[in-house]
mmCIF file with all atom_site columns, N, CA and C in Angstrom:
data_model
loop_
_atom_site.group_PDB
_atom_site.id
_atom_site.type_symbol
_atom_site.label_atom_id
_atom_site.label_alt_id
_atom_site.label_comp_id
_atom_site.label_asym_id
_atom_site.label_entity_id
_atom_site.label_seq_id
_atom_site.pdbx_PDB_ins_code
_atom_site.Cartn_x
_atom_site.Cartn_y
_atom_site.Cartn_z
_atom_site.occupancy
_atom_site.B_iso_or_equiv
_atom_site.pdbx_formal_charge
_atom_site.auth_seq_id
_atom_site.auth_comp_id
_atom_site.auth_asym_id
_atom_site.auth_atom_id
_atom_site.pdbx_PDB_model_num
ATOM 1   N N  . UNK A 1 1  ? -13.790 0.650  -4.103  1.00 0.00 ? 1  UNK A N  1
ATOM 2   C CA . UNK A 1 1  ? -13.776 1.448  -5.259  1.00 0.00 ? 1  UNK A CA 1
ATOM 3   C C  . UNK A 1 1  ? -14.149 2.938  -4.882  1.00 0.00 ? 1  UNK A C  1
ATOM 4   N N  . UNK A 1 2  ? -13.557 3.859  -5.603  1.00 0.00 ? 2  UNK A N  1
ATOM 5   C CA . UNK A 1 2  ? -13.616 5.233  -5.392  1.00 0.00 ? 2  UNK A CA 1
ATOM 6   C C  . UNK A 1 2  ? -14.379 5.919  -6.535  1.00 0.00 ? 2  UNK A C  1
ATOM 7   N N  . UNK A 1 3  ? -15.196 6.935  -6.228  1.00 0.00 ? 3  UNK A N  1
ATOM 8   C CA . UNK A 1 3  ? -15.964 7.674  -7.046  1.00 0.00 ? 3  UNK A CA 1
ATOM 9   C C  . UNK A 1 3  ? -15.694 9.189  -6.803  1.00 0.00 ? 3  UNK A C  1
ATOM 10  N N  . UNK A 1 4  ? -15.328 9.992  -7.762  1.00 0.00 ? 4  UNK A N  1
ATOM 11  C CA . UNK A 1 4  ? -15.274 11.312 -7.566  1.00 0.00 ? 4  UNK A CA 1
ATOM 12  C C  . UNK A 1 4  ? -16.573 12.035 -7.929  1.00 0.00 ? 4  UNK A C  1
ATOM 13  N N  . UNK A 1 5  ? -17.082 12.837 -7.142  1.00 0.00 ? 5  UNK A N  1
ATOM 14  C CA . UNK A 1 5  ? -18.324 13.600 -7.404  1.00 0.00 ? 5  UNK A CA 1
ATOM 15  C C  . UNK A 1 5  ? -17.933 15.085 -7.562  1.00 0.00 ? 5  UNK A C  1
ATOM 16  N N  . UNK A 1 6  ? -18.059 15.637 -8.688  1.00 0.00 ? 6  UNK A N  1
ATOM 17  C CA . UNK A 1 6  ? -17.807 17.141 -8.899  1.00 0.00 ? 6  UNK A CA 1
ATOM 18  C C  . UNK A 1 6  ? -19.073 17.823 -9.038  1.00 0.00 ? 6  UNK A C  1
ATOM 19  N N  . UNK A 1 7  ? -19.524 18.224 -7.873  1.00 0.00 ? 7  UNK A N  1
ATOM 20  C CA . UNK A 1 7  ? -20.980 18.867 -7.846  1.00 0.00 ? 7  UNK A CA 1
ATOM 21  C C  . UNK A 1 7  ? -20.995 20.041 -6.992  1.00 0.00 ? 7  UNK A C  1
ATOM 22  N N  . UNK A 1 8  ? -21.902 21.016 -7.272  1.00 0.00 ? 8  UNK A N  1
ATOM 23  C CA . UNK A 1 8  ? -21.964 22.187 -6.452  1.00 0.00 ? 8  UNK A CA 1
ATOM 24  C C  . UNK A 1 8  ? -22.917 22.128 -5.454  1.00 0.00 ? 8  UNK A C  1
ATOM 25  N N  . UNK A 1 9  ? -23.978 21.189 -5.544  1.00 0.00 ? 9  UNK A N  1
ATOM 26  C CA . UNK A 1 9  ? -25.109 21.154 -4.602  1.00 0.00 ? 9  UNK A CA 1
ATOM 27  C C  . UNK A 1 9  ? -24.871 20.055 -3.514  1.00 0.00 ? 9  UNK A C  1
ATOM 28  N N  . UNK A 1 10 ? -24.982 20.482 -2.301  1.00 0.00 ? 10 UNK A N  1
ATOM 29  C CA . UNK A 1 10 ? -24.885 19.495 -1.172  1.00 0.00 ? 10 UNK A CA 1
ATOM 30  C C  . UNK A 1 10 ? -26.127 18.478 -1.251  1.00 0.00 ? 10 UNK A C  1
ATOM 31  N N  . UNK A 1 11 ? -27.267 18.928 -1.639  1.00 0.00 ? 11 UNK A N  1
ATOM 32  C CA . UNK A 1 11 ? -28.412 17.982 -1.799  1.00 0.00 ? 11 UNK A CA 1
ATOM 33  C C  . UNK A 1 11 ? -28.269 16.935 -2.851  1.00 0.00 ? 11 UNK A C  1
ATOM 34  N N  . UNK A 1 12 ? -27.797 17.331 -3.983  1.00 0.00 ? 12 UNK A N  1
ATOM 35  C CA . UNK A 1 12 ? -27.485 16.342 -4.933  1.00 0.00 ? 12 UNK A CA 1
ATOM 36  C C  . UNK A 1 12 ? -26.377 15.273 -4.473  1.00 0.00 ? 12 UNK A C  1
ATOM 37  N N  . UNK A 1 13 ? -25.359 15.883 -3.841  1.00 0.00 ? 13 UNK A N  1
ATOM 38  C CA . UNK A 1 13 ? -24.215 15.031 -3.348  1.00 0.00 ? 13 UNK A CA 1
ATOM 39  C C  . UNK A 1 13 ? -24.764 13.953 -2.347  1.00 0.00 ? 13 UNK A C  1
ATOM 40  N N  . UNK A 1 14 ? -25.613 14.360 -1.487  1.00 0.00 ? 14 UNK A N  1
ATOM 41  C CA . UNK A 1 14 ? -26.214 13.457 -0.456  1.00 0.00 ? 14 UNK A CA 1
ATOM 42  C C  . UNK A 1 14 ? -26.960 12.416 -1.168  1.00 0.00 ? 14 UNK A C  1
ATOM 43  N N  . UNK A 1 15 ? -27.772 12.649 -2.166  1.00 0.00 ? 15 UNK A N  1
ATOM 44  C CA . UNK A 1 15 ? -28.482 11.572 -2.874  1.00 0.00 ? 15 UNK A CA 1
ATOM 45  C C  . UNK A 1 15 ? -27.586 10.633 -3.632  1.00 0.00 ? 15 UNK A C  1
ATOM 46  N N  . UNK A 1 16 ? -26.617 11.149 -4.280  1.00 0.00 ? 16 UNK A N  1
ATOM 47  C CA . UNK A 1 16 ? -25.784 10.254 -5.044  1.00 0.00 ? 16 UNK A CA 1
ATOM 48  C C  . UNK A 1 16 ? -24.766 9.509  -4.003  1.00 0.00 ? 16 UNK A C  1
ATOM 49  N N  . UNK A 1 17 ? -24.309 10.149 -3.016  1.00 0.00 ? 17 UNK A N  1
ATOM 50  C CA . UNK A 1 17 ? -23.503 9.577  -2.020  1.00 0.00 ? 17 UNK A CA 1
ATOM 51  C C  . UNK A 1 17 ? -24.154 8.379  -1.346  1.00 0.00 ? 17 UNK A C  1
ATOM 52  N N  . UNK A 1 18 ? -25.438 8.559  -1.019  1.00 0.00 ? 18 UNK A N  1
ATOM 53  C CA . UNK A 1 18 ? -26.244 7.479  -0.325  1.00 0.00 ? 18 UNK A CA 1
ATOM 54  C C  . UNK A 1 18 ? -26.366 6.297  -1.225  1.00 0.00 ? 18 UNK A C  1
ATOM 55  N N  . UNK A 1 19 ? -26.597 6.593  -2.492  1.00 0.00 ? 19 UNK A N  1
ATOM 56  C CA . UNK A 1 19 ? -26.799 5.495  -3.532  1.00 0.00 ? 19 UNK A CA 1
ATOM 57  C C  . UNK A 1 19 ? -25.507 4.760  -3.784  1.00 0.00 ? 19 UNK A C  1
ATOM 58  N N  . UNK A 1 20 ? -24.493 5.480  -3.928  1.00 0.00 ? 20 UNK A N  1
ATOM 59  C CA . UNK A 1 20 ? -23.100 5.019  -4.228  1.00 0.00 ? 20 UNK A CA 1
ATOM 60  C C  . UNK A 1 20 ? -22.555 4.200  -3.087  1.00 0.00 ? 20 UNK A C  1
ATOM 61  N N  . UNK A 1 21 ? -22.884 4.631  -1.814  1.00 0.00 ? 21 UNK A N  1
ATOM 62  C CA . UNK A 1 21 ? -22.506 3.885  -0.629  1.00 0.00 ? 21 UNK A CA 1
ATOM 63  C C  . UNK A 1 21 ? -23.064 2.470  -0.671  1.00 0.00 ? 21 UNK A C  1
ATOM 64  N N  . UNK A 1 22 ? -24.322 2.503  -0.964  1.00 0.00 ? 22 UNK A N  1
ATOM 65  C CA . UNK A 1 22 ? -25.082 1.143  -0.909  1.00 0.00 ? 22 UNK A CA 1
ATOM 66  C C  . UNK A 1 22 ? -24.551 0.192  -1.998  1.00 0.00 ? 22 UNK A C  1
ATOM 67  N N  . UNK A 1 23 ? -23.777 0.745  -3.066  1.00 0.00 ? 23 UNK A N  1
ATOM 68  C CA . UNK A 1 23 ? -23.254 -0.108 -4.043  1.00 0.00 ? 23 UNK A CA 1
ATOM 69  C C  . UNK A 1 23 ? -21.677 -0.415 -3.725  1.00 0.00 ? 23 UNK A C  1
ATOM 70  N N  . UNK A 1 24 ? -21.198 0.124  -2.695  1.00 0.00 ? 24 UNK A N  1
ATOM 71  C CA . UNK A 1 24 ? -19.859 -0.091 -2.174  1.00 0.00 ? 24 UNK A CA 1
ATOM 72  C C  . UNK A 1 24 ? -18.868 0.832  -2.605  1.00 0.00 ? 24 UNK A C  1
ATOM 73  N N  . UNK A 1 25 ? -19.177 2.069  -3.001  1.00 0.00 ? 25 UNK A N  1
ATOM 74  C CA . UNK A 1 25 ? -18.360 3.129  -3.509  1.00 0.00 ? 25 UNK A CA 1
ATOM 75  C C  . UNK A 1 25 ? -17.921 3.935  -2.351  1.00 0.00 ? 25 UNK A C  1
ATOM 76  N N  . UNK A 1 26 ? -16.687 4.349  -2.214  1.00 0.00 ? 26 UNK A N  1
ATOM 77  C CA . UNK A 1 26 ? -16.235 5.469  -1.229  1.00 0.00 ? 26 UNK A CA 1
ATOM 78  C C  . UNK A 1 26 ? -16.299 6.694  -2.255  1.00 0.00 ? 26 UNK A C  1
ATOM 79  N N  . UNK A 1 27 ? -16.870 7.768  -1.857  1.00 0.00 ? 27 UNK A N  1
ATOM 80  C CA . UNK A 1 27 ? -16.973 9.002  -2.536  1.00 0.00 ? 27 UNK A CA 1
ATOM 81  C C  . UNK A 1 27 ? -16.079 10.087 -2.105  1.00 0.00 ? 27 UNK A C  1
ATOM 82  N N  . UNK A 1 28 ? -15.535 10.832 -3.003  1.00 0.00 ? 28 UNK A N  1
ATOM 83  C CA . UNK A 1 28 ? -14.733 11.976 -2.707  1.00 0.00 ? 28 UNK A CA 1
ATOM 84  C C  . UNK A 1 28 ? -15.434 13.248 -3.408  1.00 0.00 ? 28 UNK A C  1
ATOM 85  N N  . UNK A 1 29 ? -15.995 14.153 -2.674  1.00 0.00 ? 29 UNK A N  1
ATOM 86  C CA . UNK A 1 29 ? -16.646 15.243 -3.233  1.00 0.00 ? 29 UNK A CA 1
ATOM 87  C C  . UNK A 1 29 ? -15.916 16.495 -3.332  1.00 0.00 ? 29 UNK A C  1
ATOM 88  N N  . UNK A 1 30 ? -15.940 17.098 -4.571  1.00 0.00 ? 30 UNK A N  1
ATOM 89  C CA . UNK A 1 30 ? -15.365 18.336 -4.817  1.00 0.00 ? 30 UNK A CA 1
ATOM 90  C C  . UNK A 1 30 ? -16.509 19.314 -5.324  1.00 0.00 ? 30 UNK A C  1
ATOM 91  N N  . UNK A 1 31 ? -16.374 20.571 -4.705  1.00 0.00 ? 31 UNK A N  1
ATOM 92  C CA . UNK A 1 31 ? -17.239 21.656 -5.128  1.00 0.00 ? 31 UNK A CA 1
ATOM 93  C C  . UNK A 1 31 ? -16.555 22.527 -6.079  1.00 0.00 ? 31 UNK A C  1
ATOM 94  N N  . UNK A 1 32 ? -15.178 22.350 -6.317  1.00 0.00 ? 32 UNK A N  1
ATOM 95  C CA . UNK A 1 32 ? -14.391 23.147 -7.159  1.00 0.00 ? 32 UNK A CA 1
ATOM 96  C C  . UNK A 1 32 ? -13.717 22.119 -8.001  1.00 0.00 ? 32 UNK A C  1
ATOM 97  N N  . UNK A 1 33 ? -14.097 22.228 -9.392  1.00 0.00 ? 33 UNK A N  1
ATOM 98  C CA . UNK A 1 33 ? -13.586 21.227 -10.259 1.00 0.00 ? 33 UNK A CA 1
ATOM 99  C C  . UNK A 1 33 ? -12.124 21.309 -10.685 1.00 0.00 ? 33 UNK A C  1
ATOM 100 N N  . UNK A 1 34 ? -11.496 22.435 -10.441 1.00 0.00 ? 34 UNK A N  1
ATOM 101 C CA . UNK A 1 34 ? -10.058 22.497 -10.580 1.00 0.00 ? 34 UNK A CA 1
ATOM 102 C C  . UNK A 1 34 ? -9.325  21.793 -9.461  1.00 0.00 ? 34 UNK A C  1
ATOM 103 N N  . UNK A 1 35 ? -9.931  21.743 -8.303  1.00 0.00 ? 35 UNK A N  1
ATOM 104 C CA . UNK A 1 35 ? -9.308  20.958 -7.270  1.00 0.00 ? 35 UNK A CA 1
ATOM 105 C C  . UNK A 1 35 ? -9.415  19.459 -7.507  1.00 0.00 ? 35 UNK A C  1
ATOM 106 N N  . UNK A 1 36 ? -10.487 19.084 -8.128  1.00 0.00 ? 36 UNK A N  1
ATOM 107 C CA . UNK A 1 36 ? -10.682 17.652 -8.506  1.00 0.00 ? 36 UNK A CA 1
ATOM 108 C C  . UNK A 1 36 ? -9.760  17.283 -9.558  1.00 0.00 ? 36 UNK A C  1
ATOM 109 N N  . UNK A 1 37 ? -9.447  18.144 -10.549 1.00 0.00 ? 37 UNK A N  1
ATOM 110 C CA . UNK A 1 37 ? -8.364  17.903 -11.454 1.00 0.00 ? 37 UNK A CA 1
ATOM 111 C C  . UNK A 1 37 ? -7.013  17.732 -10.876 1.00 0.00 ? 37 UNK A C  1
ATOM 112 N N  . UNK A 1 38 ? -6.781  18.494 -9.736  1.00 0.00 ? 38 UNK A N  1
ATOM 113 C CA . UNK A 1 38 ? -5.509  18.439 -9.174  1.00 0.00 ? 38 UNK A CA 1
ATOM 114 C C  . UNK A 1 38 ? -5.283  17.183 -8.492  1.00 0.00 ? 38 UNK A C  1
ATOM 115 N N  . UNK A 1 39 ? -6.351  16.479 -7.998  1.00 0.00 ? 39 UNK A N  1
ATOM 116 C CA . UNK A 1 39 ? -6.191  15.378 -7.134  1.00 0.00 ? 39 UNK A CA 1
ATOM 117 C C  . UNK A 1 39 ? -6.552  14.064 -7.869  1.00 0.00 ? 39 UNK A C  1
ATOM 118 N N  . UNK A 1 40 ? -6.779  14.071 -9.174  1.00 0.00 ? 40 UNK A N  1
ATOM 119 C CA . UNK A 1 40 ? -7.074  12.841 -9.853  1.00 0.00 ? 40 UNK A CA 1
ATOM 120 C C  . UNK A 1 40 ? -6.040  11.654 -9.579  1.00 0.00 ? 40 UNK A C  1
ATOM 121 N N  . UNK A 1 41 ? -4.798  11.959 -9.803  1.00 0.00 ? 41 UNK A N  1
ATOM 122 C CA . UNK A 1 41 ? -3.873  11.003 -9.562  1.00 0.00 ? 41 UNK A CA 1
ATOM 123 C C  . UNK A 1 41 ? -3.792  10.366 -8.092  1.00 0.00 ? 41 UNK A C  1
ATOM 124 N N  . UNK A 1 42 ? -4.011  11.321 -7.113  1.00 0.00 ? 42 UNK A N  1
ATOM 125 C CA . UNK A 1 42 ? -3.926  10.870 -5.850  1.00 0.00 ? 42 UNK A CA 1
ATOM 126 C C  . UNK A 1 42 ? -5.237  9.957  -5.401  1.00 0.00 ? 42 UNK A C  1
ATOM 127 N N  . UNK A 1 43 ? -6.313  10.354 -6.002  1.00 0.00 ? 43 UNK A N  1
ATOM 128 C CA . UNK A 1 43 ? -7.572  9.601  -5.667  1.00 0.00 ? 43 UNK A CA 1
ATOM 129 C C  . UNK A 1 43 ? -7.696  8.359  -6.434  1.00 0.00 ? 43 UNK A C  1
ATOM 130 N N  . UNK A 1 44 ? -7.272  8.352  -7.747  1.00 0.00 ? 44 UNK A N  1
ATOM 131 C CA . UNK A 1 44 ? -7.318  7.202  -8.614  1.00 0.00 ? 44 UNK A CA 1
ATOM 132 C C  . UNK A 1 44 ? -8.669  6.622  -8.585  1.00 0.00 ? 44 UNK A C  1
ATOM 133 N N  . UNK A 1 45 ? -9.670  7.412  -9.221  1.00 0.00 ? 45 UNK A N  1
ATOM 134 C CA . UNK A 1 45 ? -11.118 7.006  -9.193  1.00 0.00 ? 45 UNK A CA 1
ATOM 135 C C  . UNK A 1 45 ? -11.347 5.924  -10.179 1.00 0.00 ? 45 UNK A C  1
ATOM 136 N N  . UNK A 1 46 ? -12.454 5.185  -9.824  1.00 0.00 ? 46 UNK A N  1
ATOM 137 C CA . UNK A 1 46 ? -12.988 4.062  -10.592 1.00 0.00 ? 46 UNK A CA 1
ATOM 138 C C  . UNK A 1 46 ? -14.121 4.591  -11.332 1.00 0.00 ? 46 UNK A C  1
ATOM 139 N N  . UNK A 1 47 ? -14.558 5.763  -11.112 1.00 0.00 ? 47 UNK A N  1
ATOM 140 C CA . UNK A 1 47 ? -15.545 6.414  -11.743 1.00 0.00 ? 47 UNK A CA 1
ATOM 141 C C  . UNK A 1 47 ? -15.813 7.960  -11.427 1.00 0.00 ? 47 UNK A C  1
ATOM 142 N N  . UNK A 1 48 ? -16.263 8.753  -12.201 1.00 0.00 ? 48 UNK A N  1
ATOM 143 C CA . UNK A 1 48 ? -16.576 10.153 -11.952 1.00 0.00 ? 48 UNK A CA 1
ATOM 144 C C  . UNK A 1 48 ? -17.903 10.614 -12.342 1.00 0.00 ? 48 UNK A C  1
ATOM 145 N N  . UNK A 1 49 ? -18.508 11.447 -11.523 1.00 0.00 ? 49 UNK A N  1
ATOM 146 C CA . UNK A 1 49 ? -19.855 12.026 -11.784 1.00 0.00 ? 49 UNK A CA 1
ATOM 147 C C  . UNK A 1 49 ? -19.461 13.519 -11.734 1.00 0.00 ? 49 UNK A C  1
ATOM 148 N N  . UNK A 1 50 ? -19.846 14.199 -12.855 1.00 0.00 ? 50 UNK A N  1
ATOM 149 C CA . UNK A 1 50 ? -19.663 15.594 -13.003 1.00 0.00 ? 50 UNK A CA 1
ATOM 150 C C  . UNK A 1 50 ? -20.992 16.380 -13.269 1.00 0.00 ? 50 UNK A C  1
ATOM 151 N N  . UNK A 1 51 ? -21.237 17.445 -12.686 1.00 0.00 ? 51 UNK A N  1
ATOM 152 C CA . UNK A 1 51 ? -22.442 18.173 -12.856 1.00 0.00 ? 51 UNK A CA 1
ATOM 153 C C  . UNK A 1 51 ? -22.214 19.167 -13.945 1.00 0.00 ? 51 UNK A C  1
ATOM 154 N N  . UNK A 1 52 ? -22.721 18.907 -15.145 1.00 0.00 ? 52 UNK A N  1
ATOM 155 C CA . UNK A 1 52 ? -22.504 19.901 -16.308 1.00 0.00 ? 52 UNK A CA 1
ATOM 156 C C  . UNK A 1 52 ? -23.214 21.187 -15.950 1.00 0.00 ? 52 UNK A C  1
ATOM 157 N N  . UNK A 1 53 ? -24.314 21.051 -15.239 1.00 0.00 ? 53 UNK A N  1
ATOM 158 C CA . UNK A 1 53 ? -25.075 22.296 -14.943 1.00 0.00 ? 53 UNK A CA 1
ATOM 159 C C  . UNK A 1 53 ? -24.249 23.176 -13.968 1.00 0.00 ? 53 UNK A C  1
ATOM 160 N N  . UNK A 1 54 ? -23.545 22.589 -13.113 1.00 0.00 ? 54 UNK A N  1
ATOM 161 C CA . UNK A 1 54 ? -22.703 23.391 -12.085 1.00 0.00 ? 54 UNK A CA 1
ATOM 162 C C  . UNK A 1 54 ? -21.442 23.743 -12.714 1.00 0.00 ? 54 UNK A C  1
ATOM 163 N N  . UNK A 1 55 ? -20.937 23.057 -13.704 1.00 0.00 ? 55 UNK A N  1
ATOM 164 C CA . UNK A 1 55 ? -19.654 23.395 -14.292 1.00 0.00 ? 55 UNK A CA 1
ATOM 165 C C  . UNK A 1 55 ? -19.828 23.476 -15.783 1.00 0.00 ? 55 UNK A C  1
ATOM 166 N N  . UNK A 1 56 ? -20.558 24.321 -16.373 1.00 0.00 ? 56 UNK A N  1
ATOM 167 C CA . UNK A 1 56 ? -20.894 24.306 -17.837 1.00 0.00 ? 56 UNK A CA 1
ATOM 168 C C  . UNK A 1 56 ? -19.698 24.474 -18.676 1.00 0.00 ? 56 UNK A C  1
ATOM 169 N N  . UNK A 1 57 ? -18.770 25.231 -18.246 1.00 0.00 ? 57 UNK A N  1
ATOM 170 C CA . UNK A 1 57 ? -17.552 25.548 -19.119 1.00 0.00 ? 57 UNK A CA 1
ATOM 171 C C  . UNK A 1 57 ? -16.367 24.682 -18.703 1.00 0.00 ? 57 UNK A C  1
ATOM 172 N N  . UNK A 1 58 ? -16.402 23.970 -17.627 1.00 0.00 ? 58 UNK A N  1
ATOM 173 C CA . UNK A 1 58 ? -15.199 23.262 -17.292 1.00 0.00 ? 58 UNK A CA 1
ATOM 174 C C  . UNK A 1 58 ? -15.235 21.693 -17.446 1.00 0.00 ? 58 UNK A C  1
ATOM 175 N N  . UNK A 1 59 ? -16.509 21.156 -17.528 1.00 0.00 ? 59 UNK A N  1
ATOM 176 C CA . UNK A 1 59 ? -16.494 19.687 -17.455 1.00 0.00 ? 59 UNK A CA 1
ATOM 177 C C  . UNK A 1 59 ? -15.883 19.033 -18.742 1.00 0.00 ? 59 UNK A C  1
ATOM 178 N N  . UNK A 1 60 ? -15.810 19.782 -19.917 1.00 0.00 ? 60 UNK A N  1
ATOM 179 C CA . UNK A 1 60 ? -15.044 19.189 -20.977 1.00 0.00 ? 60 UNK A CA 1
ATOM 180 C C  . UNK A 1 60 ? -13.663 19.123 -20.706 1.00 0.00 ? 60 UNK A C  1
ATOM 181 N N  . UNK A 1 61 ? -13.143 20.228 -20.212 1.00 0.00 ? 61 UNK A N  1
ATOM 182 C CA . UNK A 1 61 ? -11.679 20.220 -19.915 1.00 0.00 ? 61 UNK A CA 1
ATOM 183 C C  . UNK A 1 61 ? -11.385 19.277 -18.818 1.00 0.00 ? 61 UNK A C  1
ATOM 184 N N  . UNK A 1 62 ? -12.232 19.032 -17.832 1.00 0.00 ? 62 UNK A N  1
ATOM 185 C CA . UNK A 1 62 ? -12.015 18.070 -16.836 1.00 0.00 ? 62 UNK A CA 1
ATOM 186 C C  . UNK A 1 62 ? -11.909 16.611 -17.427 1.00 0.00 ? 62 UNK A C  1
ATOM 187 N N  . UNK A 1 63 ? -12.983 16.242 -18.287 1.00 0.00 ? 63 UNK A N  1
ATOM 188 C CA . UNK A 1 63 ? -12.983 14.988 -18.896 1.00 0.00 ? 63 UNK A CA 1
ATOM 189 C C  . UNK A 1 63 ? -11.723 14.710 -19.680 1.00 0.00 ? 63 UNK A C  1
ATOM 190 N N  . UNK A 1 64 ? -11.387 15.692 -20.533 1.00 0.00 ? 64 UNK A N  1
ATOM 191 C CA . UNK A 1 64 ? -10.087 15.668 -21.394 1.00 0.00 ? 64 UNK A CA 1
ATOM 192 C C  . UNK A 1 64 ? -8.938  15.400 -20.465 1.00 0.00 ? 64 UNK A C  1
ATOM 193 N N  . UNK A 1 65 ? -8.773  16.171 -19.445 1.00 0.00 ? 65 UNK A N  1
ATOM 194 C CA . UNK A 1 65 ? -7.599  16.011 -18.573 1.00 0.00 ? 65 UNK A CA 1
ATOM 195 C C  . UNK A 1 65 ? -7.674  14.540 -17.903 1.00 0.00 ? 65 UNK A C  1
ATOM 196 N N  . UNK A 1 66 ? -8.789  14.142 -17.533 1.00 0.00 ? 66 UNK A N  1
ATOM 197 C CA . UNK A 1 66 ? -8.894  12.745 -16.917 1.00 0.00 ? 66 UNK A CA 1
ATOM 198 C C  . UNK A 1 66 ? -8.529  11.609 -17.816 1.00 0.00 ? 66 UNK A C  1
ATOM 199 N N  . UNK A 1 67 ? -8.904  11.822 -19.155 1.00 0.00 ? 67 UNK A N  1
ATOM 200 C CA . UNK A 1 67 ? -8.542  10.796 -20.165 1.00 0.00 ? 67 UNK A CA 1
ATOM 201 C C  . UNK A 1 67 ? -7.070  10.673 -20.400 1.00 0.00 ? 67 UNK A C  1
ATOM 202 N N  . UNK A 1 68 ? -6.257  11.625 -19.969 1.00 0.00 ? 68 UNK A N  1
ATOM 203 C CA . UNK A 1 68 ? -4.804  11.502 -20.130 1.00 0.00 ? 68 UNK A CA 1
ATOM 204 C C  . UNK A 1 68 ? -4.244  10.353 -19.333 1.00 0.00 ? 68 UNK A C  1
ATOM 205 N N  . UNK A 1 69 ? -4.746  10.203 -18.127 1.00 0.00 ? 69 UNK A N  1
ATOM 206 C CA . UNK A 1 69 ? -4.190  9.200  -17.231 1.00 0.00 ? 69 UNK A CA 1
ATOM 207 C C  . UNK A 1 69 ? -5.204  8.072  -16.939 1.00 0.00 ? 69 UNK A C  1
ATOM 208 N N  . UNK A 1 70 ? -6.457  8.246  -17.252 1.00 0.00 ? 70 UNK A N  1
ATOM 209 C CA . UNK A 1 70 ? -7.495  7.183  -17.013 1.00 0.00 ? 70 UNK A CA 1
ATOM 210 C C  . UNK A 1 70 ? -8.425  7.010  -18.166 1.00 0.00 ? 70 UNK A C  1
ATOM 211 N N  . UNK A 1 71 ? -8.215  5.948  -18.976 1.00 0.00 ? 71 UNK A N  1
ATOM 212 C CA . UNK A 1 71 ? -9.121  5.726  -20.165 1.00 0.00 ? 71 UNK A CA 1
ATOM 213 C C  . UNK A 1 71 ? -10.544 5.365  -19.731 1.00 0.00 ? 71 UNK A C  1
ATOM 214 N N  . UNK A 1 72 ? -11.356 5.435  -20.655 1.00 0.00 ? 72 UNK A N  1
ATOM 215 C CA . UNK A 1 72 ? -12.844 5.221  -20.373 1.00 0.00 ? 72 UNK A CA 1
ATOM 216 C C  . UNK A 1 72 ? -13.108 3.798  -19.933 1.00 0.00 ? 72 UNK A C  1
ATOM 217 N N  . UNK A 1 73 ? -12.341 2.794  -20.272 1.00 0.00 ? 73 UNK A N  1
ATOM 218 C CA . UNK A 1 73 ? -12.571 1.492  -19.858 1.00 0.00 ? 73 UNK A CA 1
ATOM 219 C C  . UNK A 1 73 ? -12.222 1.282  -18.514 1.00 0.00 ? 73 UNK A C  1
ATOM 220 N N  . UNK A 1 74 ? -11.396 2.164  -17.867 1.00 0.00 ? 74 UNK A N  1
ATOM 221 C CA . UNK A 1 74 ? -11.009 2.106  -16.465 1.00 0.00 ? 74 UNK A CA 1
ATOM 222 C C  . UNK A 1 74 ? -11.759 2.953  -15.520 1.00 0.00 ? 74 UNK A C  1
ATOM 223 N N  . UNK A 1 75 ? -12.182 4.187  -16.113 1.00 0.00 ? 75 UNK A N  1
ATOM 224 C CA . UNK A 1 75 ? -12.833 5.314  -15.403 1.00 0.00 ? 75 UNK A CA 1
ATOM 225 C C  . UNK A 1 75 ? -13.953 5.858  -16.142 1.00 0.00 ? 75 UNK A C  1
ATOM 226 N N  . UNK A 1 76 ? -15.193 5.310  -16.126 1.00 0.00 ? 76 UNK A N  1
ATOM 227 C CA . UNK A 1 76 ? -16.303 5.981  -16.772 1.00 0.00 ? 76 UNK A CA 1
ATOM 228 C C  . UNK A 1 76 ? -16.616 7.257  -16.139 1.00 0.00 ? 76 UNK A C  1
ATOM 229 N N  . UNK A 1 77 ? -17.204 8.175  -16.990 1.00 0.00 ? 77 UNK A N  1
ATOM 230 C CA . UNK A 1 77 ? -17.616 9.503  -16.499 1.00 0.00 ? 77 UNK A CA 1
ATOM 231 C C  . UNK A 1 77 ? -19.146 9.621  -16.803 1.00 0.00 ? 77 UNK A C  1
ATOM 232 N N  . UNK A 1 78 ? -19.903 10.136 -15.781 1.00 0.00 ? 78 UNK A N  1
ATOM 233 C CA . UNK A 1 78 ? -21.348 10.353 -15.925 1.00 0.00 ? 78 UNK A CA 1
ATOM 234 C C  . UNK A 1 78 ? -21.566 11.868 -15.807 1.00 0.00 ? 78 UNK A C  1
ATOM 235 N N  . UNK A 1 79 ? -22.171 12.444 -16.798 1.00 0.00 ? 79 UNK A N  1
ATOM 236 C CA . UNK A 1 79 ? -22.512 13.891 -16.663 1.00 0.00 ? 79 UNK A CA 1
ATOM 237 C C  . UNK A 1 79 ? -23.887 14.009 -16.171 1.00 0.00 ? 79 UNK A C  1
#
C-alpha cells in the first residue's frame, strides 16, 4: 500500500513515516504539492496526508484534483 505525504517539515514526515511503515505502508514524500499533483497517477496512492498548515492555499485544489481519478472510497485524505 502506498501513502502520499505532502508535508513541508522533515520532522513531521519522520513521525508519520515511522508510524505508517509499522502499518505496512510505503510512503512517498513531497515537499512541493504541485509535484505531488503531477505524480498522482504514477504513484496511485491508497491514501494521502496533506499538511494544511504547510499548504494553506493549495490543499483544496490538490484534493479536488485527486478526486478526479481517485474517489474517497479508494483513497482517503487526511488533513
